[in-house]
Amino acid sequence: MDNLWIASLDDADRKRLEPHLAERAFTQGQMLYDAGEAVDQVWFPLSGVVSLMTVLAEDRMVETAAIGREGLIGVTCGPMNARASSRAIAQIEGSAACCSADIFSDALAESPGMRTALSKFTESLFAQVQQTAACNAQHRLDERLARWLLTLHDRAQSNRFHLTQADIAGMLGVRRATVSEVGAGLEGKHLIRRGRGWVEVLDRTALEEAACGCYAAMRGVMKDLGVPRPRAPNA
Ligand SMILES: [Zn+2]
């Protein structure tokens, strides 16, 4: 399994990183780093999904971006080796190729191509954060839930993934009972199926139709920037 961002680099740039990469697994709910911490690792997911969370209080936080095998985590929160501005939590378990921030910094300094690839990725991430902020403020919860499930589905590489009602409520910043009600609406239309601790996407096309325009807008930005776009297997 590949990280799409590394795969998009040319041979010389991939060789700068590959000798220094070590695979690390992450479990669902694992915190890769917290807001305020100095981040000394760069994570290139091979599978799974990591959410960047803005923490308002210990029991109140909201997701501002989701990153999977199309991107990287750890240098996206500010200048190299700065303290993280958000909390990174694994949303769907998986693994990542990791290297130290210093190694990545050195590789970037040597390679204009890698700097361009990173700036395109951070631009698409910034667009995702902006779109998510607008979506959270303006769109109906059923549309937001559909948009968020599509984002995970594209990165999960499976139609069924581990997710509890509590996970969903936490990500969308709403009460569990509300999520349960809205989830039942999508299930009633046969777009998804839910079980204890998992969600399965049944009708991808209809789920796209049920989502707000934010999902398509984000795909459009990624296409325009020419960054790798993850896609669900049957999408
Ligand atoms: Zn939206």
PDB file of C-alpha atoms and ligand atoms in Angstrom:
ATOM      1  CA  MET A   1       0.000   0.000   0.000  1.00  0.00           C
ATOM      2  CA  ASP A   2       1.296   3.423  -0.938  1.00  0.00           C
ATOM      3  CA  ASN A   3       1.085   6.895   0.411  1.00  0.00           C
ATOM      4  CA  LEU A   4      -0.193   8.861  -2.599  1.00  0.00           C
ATOM      5  CA  TRP A   5       1.717  12.037  -1.725  1.00  0.00           C
ATOM      6  CA  ILE A   6       5.066  10.175  -1.671  1.00  0.00           C
ATOM      7  CA  ALA A   7       4.056   8.275  -4.823  1.00  0.00           C
ATOM      8  CA  SER A   8       3.466  11.614  -6.593  1.00  0.00           C
ATOM      9  CA  LEU A   9       7.115  12.664  -6.081  1.00  0.00           C
ATOM     10  CA  ASP A  10       9.758  11.949  -8.675  1.00  0.00           C
ATOM     11  CA  ASP A  11      12.251   9.100  -8.184  1.00  0.00           C
ATOM     12  CA  ALA A  12      15.029  11.280  -6.775  1.00  0.00           C
ATOM     13  CA  ASP A  13      12.726  12.832  -4.179  1.00  0.00           C
ATOM     14  CA  ARG A  14      11.244   9.486  -3.130  1.00  0.00           C
ATOM     15  CA  LYS A  15      14.788   8.206  -2.592  1.00  0.00           C
ATOM     16  CA  ARG A  16      15.521  11.132  -0.274  1.00  0.00           C
ATOM     17  CA  LEU A  17      12.760   9.924   2.063  1.00  0.00           C
ATOM     18  CA  GLU A  18      12.479   6.169   1.654  1.00  0.00           C
ATOM     19  CA  PRO A  19      15.651   5.112   3.530  1.00  0.00           C
ATOM     20  CA  HIS A  20      14.422   7.061   6.578  1.00  0.00           C
ATOM     21  CA  LEU A  21      10.831   5.823   6.689  1.00  0.00           C
ATOM     22  CA  ALA A  22       9.612   3.357   9.296  1.00  0.00           C
ATOM     23  CA  GLU A  23       6.093   1.975   9.376  1.00  0.00           C
ATOM     24  CA  ARG A  24       4.040   2.691  12.502  1.00  0.00           C
ATOM     25  CA  ALA A  25       0.547   1.427  13.181  1.00  0.00           C
ATOM     26  CA  PHE A  26      -2.097   3.570  14.824  1.00  0.00           C
ATOM     27  CA  THR A  27      -5.286   2.430  16.497  1.00  0.00           C
ATOM     28  CA  GLN A  28      -8.655   4.114  16.393  1.00  0.00           C
ATOM     29  CA  GLY A  29      -8.765   6.967  18.881  1.00  0.00           C
ATOM     30  CA  GLN A  30      -4.976   7.169  19.237  1.00  0.00           C
ATOM     31  CA  MET A  31      -3.660  10.700  19.559  1.00  0.00           C
ATOM     32  CA  LEU A  32      -0.664  11.236  17.281  1.00  0.00           C
ATOM     33  CA  TYR A  33       0.033  14.598  18.883  1.00  0.00           C
ATOM     34  CA  ASP A  34      -1.833  17.223  20.846  1.00  0.00           C
ATOM     35  CA  ALA A  35      -2.322  20.930  20.299  1.00  0.00           C
ATOM     36  CA  GLY A  36       0.581  22.816  21.822  1.00  0.00           C
ATOM     37  CA  GLU A  37       3.048  19.948  21.471  1.00  0.00           C
ATOM     38  CA  ALA A  38       6.275  20.184  19.520  1.00  0.00           C
ATOM     39  CA  VAL A  39       5.814  17.757  16.618  1.00  0.00           C
ATOM     40  CA  ASP A  40       8.987  15.879  15.778  1.00  0.00           C
ATOM     41  CA  GLN A  41       7.550  13.203  13.438  1.00  0.00           C
ATOM     42  CA  VAL A  42       6.015  13.399   9.991  1.00  0.00           C
ATOM     43  CA  TRP A  43       3.350  10.779   9.273  1.00  0.00           C
ATOM     44  CA  PHE A  44       2.520   9.634   5.742  1.00  0.00           C
ATOM     45  CA  PRO A  45      -0.594   7.443   6.136  1.00  0.00           C
ATOM     46  CA  LEU A  46      -0.660   4.188   4.167  1.00  0.00           C
ATOM     47  CA  SER A  47      -4.143   3.319   5.389  1.00  0.00           C
ATOM     48  CA  GLY A  48      -6.657   4.675   7.888  1.00  0.00           C
ATOM     49  CA  VAL A  49      -7.766   8.233   8.503  1.00  0.00           C
ATOM     50  CA  VAL A  50      -6.452  10.893  10.890  1.00  0.00           C
ATOM     51  CA  SER A  51      -8.609  13.829  11.968  1.00  0.00           C
ATOM     52  CA  LEU A  52      -7.267  17.249  12.899  1.00  0.00           C
ATOM     53  CA  MET A  53      -9.321  18.525  15.792  1.00  0.00           C
ATOM     54  CA  THR A  54      -9.679  22.012  17.183  1.00  0.00           C
ATOM     55  CA  VAL A  55      -9.996  21.650  20.948  1.00  0.00           C
ATOM     56  CA  LEU A  56     -12.337  24.122  22.651  1.00  0.00           C
ATOM     57  CA  ALA A  57     -12.438  22.310  25.996  1.00  0.00           C
ATOM     58  CA  GLU A  58     -11.380  18.768  26.972  1.00  0.00           C
ATOM     59  CA  ASP A  59     -14.884  17.480  26.265  1.00  0.00           C
ATOM     60  CA  ARG A  60     -15.583  19.811  23.350  1.00  0.00           C
ATOM     61  CA  MET A  61     -13.728  19.639  20.084  1.00  0.00           C
ATOM     62  CA  VAL A  62     -14.590  19.608  16.437  1.00  0.00           C
ATOM     63  CA  GLU A  63     -12.911  18.165  13.378  1.00  0.00           C
ATOM     64  CA  THR A  64     -11.503  20.660  10.925  1.00  0.00           C
ATOM     65  CA  ALA A  65      -9.850  18.261   8.468  1.00  0.00           C
ATOM     66  CA  ALA A  66      -9.446  14.543   7.704  1.00  0.00           C
ATOM     67  CA  ILE A  67      -6.234  13.206   6.168  1.00  0.00           C
ATOM     68  CA  GLY A  68      -5.552   9.762   4.747  1.00  0.00           C
ATOM     69  CA  ARG A  69      -3.136   8.238   2.272  1.00  0.00           C
ATOM     70  CA  GLU A  70      -3.309  11.310   0.001  1.00  0.00           C
ATOM     71  CA  GLY A  71      -1.363  13.439   2.452  1.00  0.00           C
ATOM     72  CA  LEU A  72       0.876  13.848   5.444  1.00  0.00           C
ATOM     73  CA  ILE A  73       0.511  14.858   9.053  1.00  0.00           C
ATOM     74  CA  GLY A  74       2.904  16.710  11.303  1.00  0.00           C
ATOM     75  CA  VAL A  75       4.124  19.620   9.219  1.00  0.00           C
ATOM     76  CA  THR A  76       0.731  20.942   8.347  1.00  0.00           C
ATOM     77  CA  CYS A  77       0.243  22.967  11.484  1.00  0.00           C
ATOM     78  CA  GLY A  78       2.765  25.712  10.902  1.00  0.00           C
ATOM     79  CA  PRO A  79       6.432  26.288  10.228  1.00  0.00           C
ATOM     80  CA  MET A  80       8.713  23.294  10.591  1.00  0.00           C
ATOM     81  CA  ASN A  81       9.106  22.140  14.189  1.00  0.00           C
ATOM     82  CA  ALA A  82       6.547  24.640  15.446  1.00  0.00           C
ATOM     83  CA  ARG A  83       4.038  23.599  18.062  1.00  0.00           C
ATOM     84  CA  ALA A  84       0.884  21.970  16.762  1.00  0.00           C
ATOM     85  CA  SER A  85      -2.176  24.180  16.526  1.00  0.00           C
ATOM     86  CA  SER A  86      -4.576  21.223  16.530  1.00  0.00           C
ATOM     87  CA  ARG A  87      -4.905  17.713  17.959  1.00  0.00           C
ATOM     88  CA  ALA A  88      -4.355  14.795  15.550  1.00  0.00           C
ATOM     89  CA  ILE A  89      -6.462  11.724  16.339  1.00  0.00           C
ATOM     90  CA  ALA A  90      -6.711   8.484  14.346  1.00  0.00           C
ATOM     91  CA  GLN A  91     -10.320   8.205  13.231  1.00  0.00           C
ATOM     92  CA  ILE A  92      -9.945   4.899  11.427  1.00  0.00           C
ATOM     93  CA  GLU A  93      -7.114   2.576  12.390  1.00  0.00           C
ATOM     94  CA  GLY A  94      -4.281   2.090   9.949  1.00  0.00           C
ATOM     95  CA  SER A  95      -0.576   2.673   9.571  1.00  0.00           C
ATOM     96  CA  ALA A  96       1.786   5.339   8.357  1.00  0.00           C
ATOM     97  CA  ALA A  97       5.326   5.598   7.049  1.00  0.00           C
ATOM     98  CA  CYS A  98       7.082   7.970   9.446  1.00  0.00           C
ATOM     99  CA  CYS A  99      10.279   9.954   9.495  1.00  0.00           C
ATOM    100  CA  SER A 100      11.670  12.616  11.786  1.00  0.00           C
ATOM    101  CA  ALA A 101      10.713  16.230  11.111  1.00  0.00           C
ATOM    102  CA  ASP A 102      14.436  17.049  10.790  1.00  0.00           C
ATOM    103  CA  ILE A 103      14.909  14.503   7.985  1.00  0.00           C
ATOM    104  CA  PHE A 104      11.864  15.850   6.189  1.00  0.00           C
ATOM    105  CA  SER A 105      13.063  19.417   6.678  1.00  0.00           C
ATOM    106  CA  ASP A 106      16.457  18.561   5.156  1.00  0.00           C
ATOM    107  CA  ALA A 107      14.807  16.811   2.186  1.00  0.00           C
ATOM    108  CA  LEU A 108      12.602  19.842   1.572  1.00  0.00           C
ATOM    109  CA  ALA A 109      15.590  22.180   1.703  1.00  0.00           C
ATOM    110  CA  GLU A 110      17.272  20.119  -1.034  1.00  0.00           C
ATOM    111  CA  SER A 111      14.282  19.695  -3.311  1.00  0.00           C
ATOM    112  CA  PRO A 112      12.200  22.375  -5.049  1.00  0.00           C
ATOM    113  CA  GLY A 113       9.883  19.611  -6.341  1.00  0.00           C
ATOM    114  CA  MET A 114       9.124  18.434  -2.833  1.00  0.00           C
ATOM    115  CA  ARG A 115       8.507  22.006  -1.669  1.00  0.00           C
ATOM    116  CA  THR A 116       6.005  22.462  -4.488  1.00  0.00           C
ATOM    117  CA  ALA A 117       4.230  19.188  -3.635  1.00  0.00           C
ATOM    118  CA  LEU A 118       4.053  20.213   0.034  1.00  0.00           C
ATOM    119  CA  SER A 119       2.726  23.673  -0.719  1.00  0.00           C
ATOM    120  CA  LYS A 120       0.006  22.210  -2.966  1.00  0.00           C
ATOM    121  CA  PHE A 121      -0.982  19.794  -0.220  1.00  0.00           C
ATOM    122  CA  THR A 122      -1.083  22.510   2.467  1.00  0.00           C
ATOM    123  CA  GLU A 123      -3.153  24.689   0.129  1.00  0.00           C
ATOM    124  CA  SER A 124      -5.684  21.891  -0.337  1.00  0.00           C
ATOM    125  CA  LEU A 125      -5.693  21.280   3.426  1.00  0.00           C
ATOM    126  CA  PHE A 126      -6.324  24.969   4.079  1.00  0.00           C
ATOM    127  CA  ALA A 127      -9.216  24.829   1.604  1.00  0.00           C
ATOM    128  CA  GLN A 128     -10.605  21.780   3.433  1.00  0.00           C
ATOM    129  CA  VAL A 129     -10.397  23.588   6.792  1.00  0.00           C
ATOM    130  CA  GLN A 130     -12.185  26.646   5.377  1.00  0.00           C
ATOM    131  CA  GLN A 131     -14.879  24.536   3.721  1.00  0.00           C
ATOM    132  CA  THR A 132     -15.416  22.550   6.924  1.00  0.00           C
ATOM    133  CA  ALA A 133     -15.774  25.738   8.986  1.00  0.00           C
ATOM    134  CA  ALA A 134     -18.401  27.078   6.581  1.00  0.00           C
ATOM    135  CA  CYS A 135     -20.138  23.689   6.419  1.00  0.00           C
ATOM    136  CA  ASN A 136     -20.324  23.370  10.218  1.00  0.00           C
ATOM    137  CA  ALA A 137     -21.863  26.834  10.448  1.00  0.00           C
ATOM    138  CA  GLN A 138     -24.372  26.680   7.603  1.00  0.00           C
ATOM    139  CA  HIS A 139     -25.366  23.205   6.455  1.00  0.00           C
ATOM    140  CA  ARG A 140     -27.947  20.768   7.780  1.00  0.00           C
ATOM    141  CA  LEU A 141     -26.682  17.917   9.914  1.00  0.00           C
ATOM    142  CA  ASP A 142     -27.858  15.181   7.512  1.00  0.00           C
ATOM    143  CA  GLU A 143     -25.909  16.862   4.672  1.00  0.00           C
ATOM    144  CA  ARG A 144     -22.850  17.272   6.891  1.00  0.00           C
ATOM    145  CA  LEU A 145     -23.008  13.647   7.989  1.00  0.00           C
ATOM    146  CA  ALA A 146     -23.206  12.490   4.351  1.00  0.00           C
ATOM    147  CA  ARG A 147     -20.273  14.761   3.431  1.00  0.00           C
ATOM    148  CA  TRP A 148     -18.191  13.457   6.318  1.00  0.00           C
ATOM    149  CA  LEU A 149     -18.942   9.783   5.572  1.00  0.00           C
ATOM    150  CA  LEU A 150     -17.876  10.337   1.939  1.00  0.00           C
ATOM    151  CA  THR A 151     -14.612  11.875   3.144  1.00  0.00           C
ATOM    152  CA  LEU A 152     -13.933   8.795   5.300  1.00  0.00           C
ATOM    153  CA  HIS A 153     -15.121   6.357   2.626  1.00  0.00           C
ATOM    154  CA  ASP A 154     -12.625   7.792   0.119  1.00  0.00           C
ATOM    155  CA  ARG A 155      -9.789   7.153   2.564  1.00  0.00           C
ATOM    156  CA  ALA A 156     -10.905   3.971   4.331  1.00  0.00           C
ATOM    157  CA  GLN A 157     -10.426   1.678   1.280  1.00  0.00           C
ATOM    158  CA  SER A 158     -13.380  -0.364   2.427  1.00  0.00           C
ATOM    159  CA  ASN A 159     -17.138   0.111   2.343  1.00  0.00           C
ATOM    160  CA  ARG A 160     -17.419  -0.787   6.003  1.00  0.00           C
ATOM    161  CA  PHE A 161     -15.401   0.929   8.712  1.00  0.00           C
ATOM    162  CA  HIS A 162     -15.279   1.055  12.496  1.00  0.00           C
ATOM    163  CA  LEU A 163     -17.149   4.054  13.794  1.00  0.00           C
ATOM    164  CA  THR A 164     -19.363   4.472  16.833  1.00  0.00           C
ATOM    165  CA  GLN A 165     -22.207   6.933  17.287  1.00  0.00           C
ATOM    166  CA  ALA A 166     -19.990   8.651  19.868  1.00  0.00           C
ATOM    167  CA  ASP A 167     -17.181   9.030  17.289  1.00  0.00           C
ATOM    168  CA  ILE A 168     -19.571  10.590  14.800  1.00  0.00           C
ATOM    169  CA  ALA A 169     -21.127  12.899  17.397  1.00  0.00           C
ATOM    170  CA  GLY A 170     -17.668  13.995  18.542  1.00  0.00           C
ATOM    171  CA  MET A 171     -16.475  14.732  15.010  1.00  0.00           C
ATOM    172  CA  LEU A 172     -19.540  16.732  14.057  1.00  0.00           C
ATOM    173  CA  GLY A 173     -19.761  18.458  17.439  1.00  0.00           C
ATOM    174  CA  VAL A 174     -23.352  17.377  18.167  1.00  0.00           C
ATOM    175  CA  ARG A 175     -25.173  15.182  20.688  1.00  0.00           C
ATOM    176  CA  ARG A 176     -25.180  11.409  20.261  1.00  0.00           C
ATOM    177  CA  ALA A 177     -28.989  11.210  20.172  1.00  0.00           C
ATOM    178  CA  THR A 178     -29.045  13.712  17.312  1.00  0.00           C
ATOM    179  CA  VAL A 179     -26.506  11.684  15.329  1.00  0.00           C
ATOM    180  CA  SER A 180     -28.519   8.543  15.906  1.00  0.00           C
ATOM    181  CA  GLU A 181     -31.649  10.202  14.518  1.00  0.00           C
ATOM    182  CA  VAL A 182     -29.920  11.632  11.453  1.00  0.00           C
ATOM    183  CA  GLY A 183     -28.088   8.332  10.846  1.00  0.00           C
ATOM    184  CA  ALA A 184     -31.421   6.528  10.939  1.00  0.00           C
ATOM    185  CA  GLY A 185     -32.630   8.899   8.199  1.00  0.00           C
ATOM    186  CA  LEU A 186     -29.735   7.933   5.897  1.00  0.00           C
ATOM    187  CA  GLU A 187     -30.236   4.280   6.801  1.00  0.00           C
ATOM    188  CA  GLY A 188     -33.963   4.506   6.038  1.00  0.00           C
ATOM    189  CA  LYS A 189     -33.077   5.625   2.502  1.00  0.00           C
ATOM    190  CA  HIS A 190     -30.660   2.650   2.192  1.00  0.00           C
ATOM    191  CA  LEU A 191     -27.628   4.905   1.746  1.00  0.00           C
ATOM    192  CA  ILE A 192     -25.794   3.405   4.713  1.00  0.00           C
ATOM    193  CA  ARG A 193     -26.137   0.553   7.175  1.00  0.00           C
ATOM    194  CA  ARG A 194     -25.100   0.790  10.807  1.00  0.00           C
ATOM    195  CA  GLY A 195     -24.145  -1.798  13.383  1.00  0.00           C
ATOM    196  CA  ARG A 196     -22.572  -1.767  16.799  1.00  0.00           C
ATOM    197  CA  GLY A 197     -19.425   0.270  16.250  1.00  0.00           C
ATOM    198  CA  TRP A 198     -19.431   0.248  12.449  1.00  0.00           C
ATOM    199  CA  VAL A 199     -20.937   2.009   9.446  1.00  0.00           C
ATOM    200  CA  GLU A 200     -21.215   0.608   5.922  1.00  0.00           C
ATOM    201  CA  VAL A 201     -21.726   2.675   2.778  1.00  0.00           C
ATOM    202  CA  LEU A 202     -24.398   0.934   0.663  1.00  0.00           C
ATOM    203  CA  ASP A 203     -25.186   3.449  -2.073  1.00  0.00           C
ATOM    204  CA  ARG A 204     -22.270   5.719  -2.800  1.00  0.00           C
ATOM    205  CA  THR A 205     -23.975   7.685  -5.601  1.00  0.00           C
ATOM    206  CA  ALA A 206     -27.043   8.439  -3.507  1.00  0.00           C
ATOM    207  CA  LEU A 207     -24.818   9.416  -0.556  1.00  0.00           C
ATOM    208  CA  GLU A 208     -23.094  11.974  -2.810  1.00  0.00           C
ATOM    209  CA  GLU A 209     -26.507  13.340  -3.765  1.00  0.00           C
ATOM    210  CA  ALA A 210     -27.493  13.564  -0.099  1.00  0.00           C
ATOM    211  CA  ALA A 211     -24.346  15.519   0.866  1.00  0.00           C
ATOM    212  CA  CYS A 212     -24.084  19.300   0.785  1.00  0.00           C
ATOM    213  CA  GLY A 213     -22.040  20.913  -1.980  1.00  0.00           C
ATOM    214  CA  CYS A 214     -18.948  21.005   0.248  1.00  0.00           C
ATOM    215  CA  TYR A 215     -17.853  17.493  -0.748  1.00  0.00           C
ATOM    216  CA  ALA A 216     -17.890  18.274  -4.484  1.00  0.00           C
ATOM    217  CA  ALA A 217     -16.299  21.681  -3.837  1.00  0.00           C
ATOM    218  CA  MET A 218     -13.374  20.033  -2.013  1.00  0.00           C
ATOM    219  CA  ARG A 219     -12.900  17.451  -4.768  1.00  0.00           C
ATOM    220  CA  GLY A 220     -12.856  20.352  -7.249  1.00  0.00           C
ATOM    221  CA  VAL A 221     -10.160  22.204  -5.320  1.00  0.00           C
ATOM    222  CA  MET A 222      -7.999  19.072  -5.139  1.00  0.00           C
ATOM    223  CA  LYS A 223      -8.409  18.502  -8.871  1.00  0.00           C
ATOM    224  CA  ASP A 224      -7.515  22.120  -9.700  1.00  0.00           C
ATOM    225  CA  LEU A 225      -4.415  21.961  -7.488  1.00  0.00           C
ATOM    226  CA  GLY A 226      -3.384  18.649  -9.037  1.00  0.00           C
ATOM    227  CA  VAL A 227      -2.918  16.963  -5.652  1.00  0.00           C
ATOM    228  CA  PRO A 228      -3.511  13.213  -5.213  1.00  0.00           C
ATOM    229  CA  ARG A 229      -7.192  12.464  -4.584  1.00  0.00           C
ATOM    230  CA  PRO A 230      -8.117   9.375  -2.594  1.00  0.00           C
ATOM    231  CA  ARG A 231     -11.144   7.539  -3.917  1.00  0.00           C
ATOM    232  CA  ALA A 232     -13.297   4.790  -2.460  1.00  0.00           C
ATOM    233  CA  PRO A 233     -12.909   1.442  -4.272  1.00  0.00           C
ATOM    234  CA  ASN A 234     -16.376   1.428  -5.830  1.00  0.00           C
ATOM    235  CA  ALA A 235     -16.759   5.192  -6.348  1.00  0.00           C
TER     236      ALA A 235
HETATM  237 ZN    ZN B   1     -21.403  21.532   3.717  1.00  0.00          ZN
END
